[in-house]
Amino acid sequence: MIRILLAEDMSMLRGALVALLNLEDDLEVVAELARGDQIVSEALRVRPDVAVIDIDLPGLDGLSAAAQLHDRLPECRALILTSLGRPGTLRRALECKVSGFILKDVPPRQLTEAIRAVVAGERVVDPQLALSAFDSGAENPLTQRETEVLRQAGQGAEADEIADRLFLSVRTVRNYLTAAVTKLNARNRVDAVRIAREAGWLDHHGH
């Protein structure tokens, strides 16, 4: 029996995935979570063979959780679910030692096959994701400071909070945000955060 921990914050999708996986004779969902920061403690408790983790989770993003999981429970494989169009993330996923990286909207059979493959020690990367990672080749146009300020803004911080955190003046923070909005051809700050996030530029520190 392959024991699965599933972390997905959309409850409807999580319910559907649990039902689907439990239909398979050799698969069993032993834990289901909606937050990234609960993954490691739960995995240490139930000792799954594989953790199926959505990349966008509250509390802690899926890749950071997978990296922690690898440190604490190396025998548990991590399979990341993502949506297309985030080139920066594949590289980071491989750095985080994940065993699999597949699209959320693959047919169910592909997901169950991917789970069996990673448990067997293979690495599974969706070909579409691999292609988009190399196609886009888009370099992050933002400086490290602009990226950091935008990342903080994306977490809901206001300019004065960001200034405190990064030891900058509020005016400097606003300048960075304006520069980021301009470089990304964004409509506003929120739009700039969305564009940078979709490109995978806010997922990790630096470039």
C-alpha positions in Angstrom: 0.0 0.0 0.0 1.4 3.4 -0.9 0.6 5.9 1.9 -0.1 9.4 0.7 -0.2 12.8 2.5 -2.2 15.3 0.4 -1.8 19.1 0.9 -4.2 21.2 -1.1 -6.0 24.3 0.1 -9.0 24.3 -2.2 -11.3 22.0 -0.3 -13.4 20.9 -3.3 -10.3 19.9 -5.2 -8.8 18.2 -2.1 -12.0 16.2 -1.6 -12.0 15.1 -5.2 -8.3 14.1 -5.1 -8.8 12.1 -1.9 -11.7 10.2 -3.4 -9.9 9.6 -6.6 -6.7 8.3 -5.0 -8.6 6.1 -2.6 -10.3 4.4 -5.5 -6.9 2.8 -6.5 -6.2 -0.5 -4.9 -2.6 0.3 -4.0 -3.0 3.9 -2.9 -4.3 5.2 0.5 -4.6 8.9 1.6 -3.5 8.8 5.2 -3.5 12.6 5.8 -5.1 15.6 4.2 -4.1 19.2 4.9 -5.0 22.7 3.7 -1.8 24.4 5.0 1.9 24.2 4.1 3.1 24.8 7.6 1.4 21.6 8.9 3.0 19.3 6.4 6.2 18.3 8.2 4.7 17.7 11.6 1.9 15.6 10.1 4.3 13.7 7.9 6.4 12.8 10.9 3.3 11.6 12.6 1.8 9.4 9.8 5.0 8.6 7.9 3.6 8.7 4.3 5.6 7.3 1.4 4.7 10.3 -0.7 3.5 13.8 -0.1 1.4 15.4 -2.9 1.7 19.1 -2.3 0.1 22.1 -4.0 2.7 24.7 -4.8 0.5 27.6 -3.5 -0.4 26.9 0.1 -1.2 29.2 3.0 1.2 29.2 5.9 4.2 28.0 3.9 4.5 27.6 0.1 4.6 24.0 -1.2 8.3 24.1 -2.3 9.6 25.4 1.0 7.5 22.7 2.7 8.9 20.0 0.4 12.5 21.2 1.1 11.8 20.9 4.9 10.2 17.5 4.4 13.3 16.3 2.6 15.4 17.4 5.5 13.2 15.8 8.2 11.9 12.8 6.4 14.1 12.0 3.4 12.4 8.7 2.7 9.1 10.5 1.9 8.9 11.6 -1.7 7.4 14.9 -2.7 5.2 15.4 -5.7 4.4 19.1 -6.4 1.2 20.2 -8.2 1.4 23.5 -10.0 -0.3 25.5 -12.8 1.5 26.3 -16.0 3.4 29.4 -16.7 5.8 29.8 -13.8 9.2 29.2 -15.3 11.2 30.1 -12.2 9.6 27.4 -10.2 10.8 24.3 -12.0 14.4 25.2 -11.4 13.6 25.8 -7.7 11.6 22.6 -7.4 14.6 20.6 -8.6 16.8 22.5 -6.1 14.3 21.6 -3.3 14.8 17.9 -4.0 11.3 17.2 -5.1 10.7 13.9 -6.9 7.9 15.1 -9.1 6.5 18.2 -10.6 3.2 17.9 -12.5 0.4 20.1 -13.6 -2.8 20.4 -11.6 -5.0 19.7 -14.5 -3.5 16.5 -15.7 -5.9 13.5 -16.2 -6.3 11.5 -13.0 -4.5 8.5 -14.4 -1.4 10.6 -14.9 -1.4 11.7 -11.3 -1.7 8.1 -10.0 1.0 7.0 -12.3 3.2 9.8 -11.2 2.7 8.8 -7.5 3.7 5.2 -8.2 6.7 6.4 -10.3 8.2 8.7 -7.6 7.7 6.0 -4.9 9.6 3.7 -7.2 12.5 6.2 -7.1 11.9 7.9 -10.4 11.7 11.6 -11.0 8.6 12.8 -12.8 8.5 16.2 -14.5 5.6 17.1 -16.7 7.0 17.7 -20.2 4.9 20.9 -20.6 6.4 22.3 -17.5 9.9 21.4 -18.6 9.3 23.1 -21.9 7.8 26.2 -20.5 10.8 26.5 -18.1 13.2 26.6 -21.1 11.0 28.4 -23.5 10.3 31.4 -21.5 14.0 32.1 -20.7 12.7 35.3 -19.4 15.1 36.8 -16.9 13.7 38.7 -14.0 14.0 42.4 -14.9 13.7 43.4 -11.3 16.7 44.1 -9.1 17.0 42.1 -5.9 15.7 45.0 -3.8 12.7 45.5 -6.1 11.9 41.8 -6.0 12.1 41.8 -2.2 9.9 44.9 -1.8 7.4 43.4 -4.3 7.4 40.1 -2.4 6.6 41.9 0.8 3.8 43.8 -0.9 2.5 40.5 -2.2 2.2 39.3 1.4 0.0 42.3 2.1 2.5 44.6 3.8 2.0 48.4 3.4 4.9 50.6 2.3 5.6 51.7 5.9 5.8 48.1 7.1 8.1 47.1 4.3 10.3 50.1 5.1 10.6 48.9 8.7 11.4 45.3 7.7 14.0 46.2 5.1 15.5 49.2 7.0 14.6 51.6 4.2 12.8 54.9 4.1 9.1 54.8 3.0 10.0 57.0 0.1 12.6 54.5 -1.1 10.1 51.7 -0.8 7.6 53.6 -2.9 10.3 54.2 -5.5 11.1 50.5 -5.7 7.4 49.7 -6.1 7.0 52.3 -8.8 10.0 51.0 -10.6 8.7 47.4 -10.4 5.3 48.4 -11.7 6.9 50.3 -14.6 9.4 47.5 -15.6 6.6 44.9 -15.6 4.2 47.1 -17.6 1.8 46.5 -14.8 -1.3 48.6 -14.1 -0.6 49.0 -10.4 1.2 47.4 -7.5 -1.3 44.4 -7.2 -1.0 43.7 -10.9 2.9 43.9 -10.6 2.8 41.3 -7.8 0.6 39.0 -9.9 2.8 39.3 -12.9 6.0 38.6 -11.0 4.4 35.8 -9.1 3.2 34.1 -12.2 6.6 34.3 -13.7 8.0 32.6 -10.6 10.2 35.6 -9.6 8.8 36.0 -6.1 9.2 32.4 -5.3 12.8 32.5 -4.0 15.4 35.0 -2.9 17.4 36.8 -5.5 17.2 35.7 -9.1 
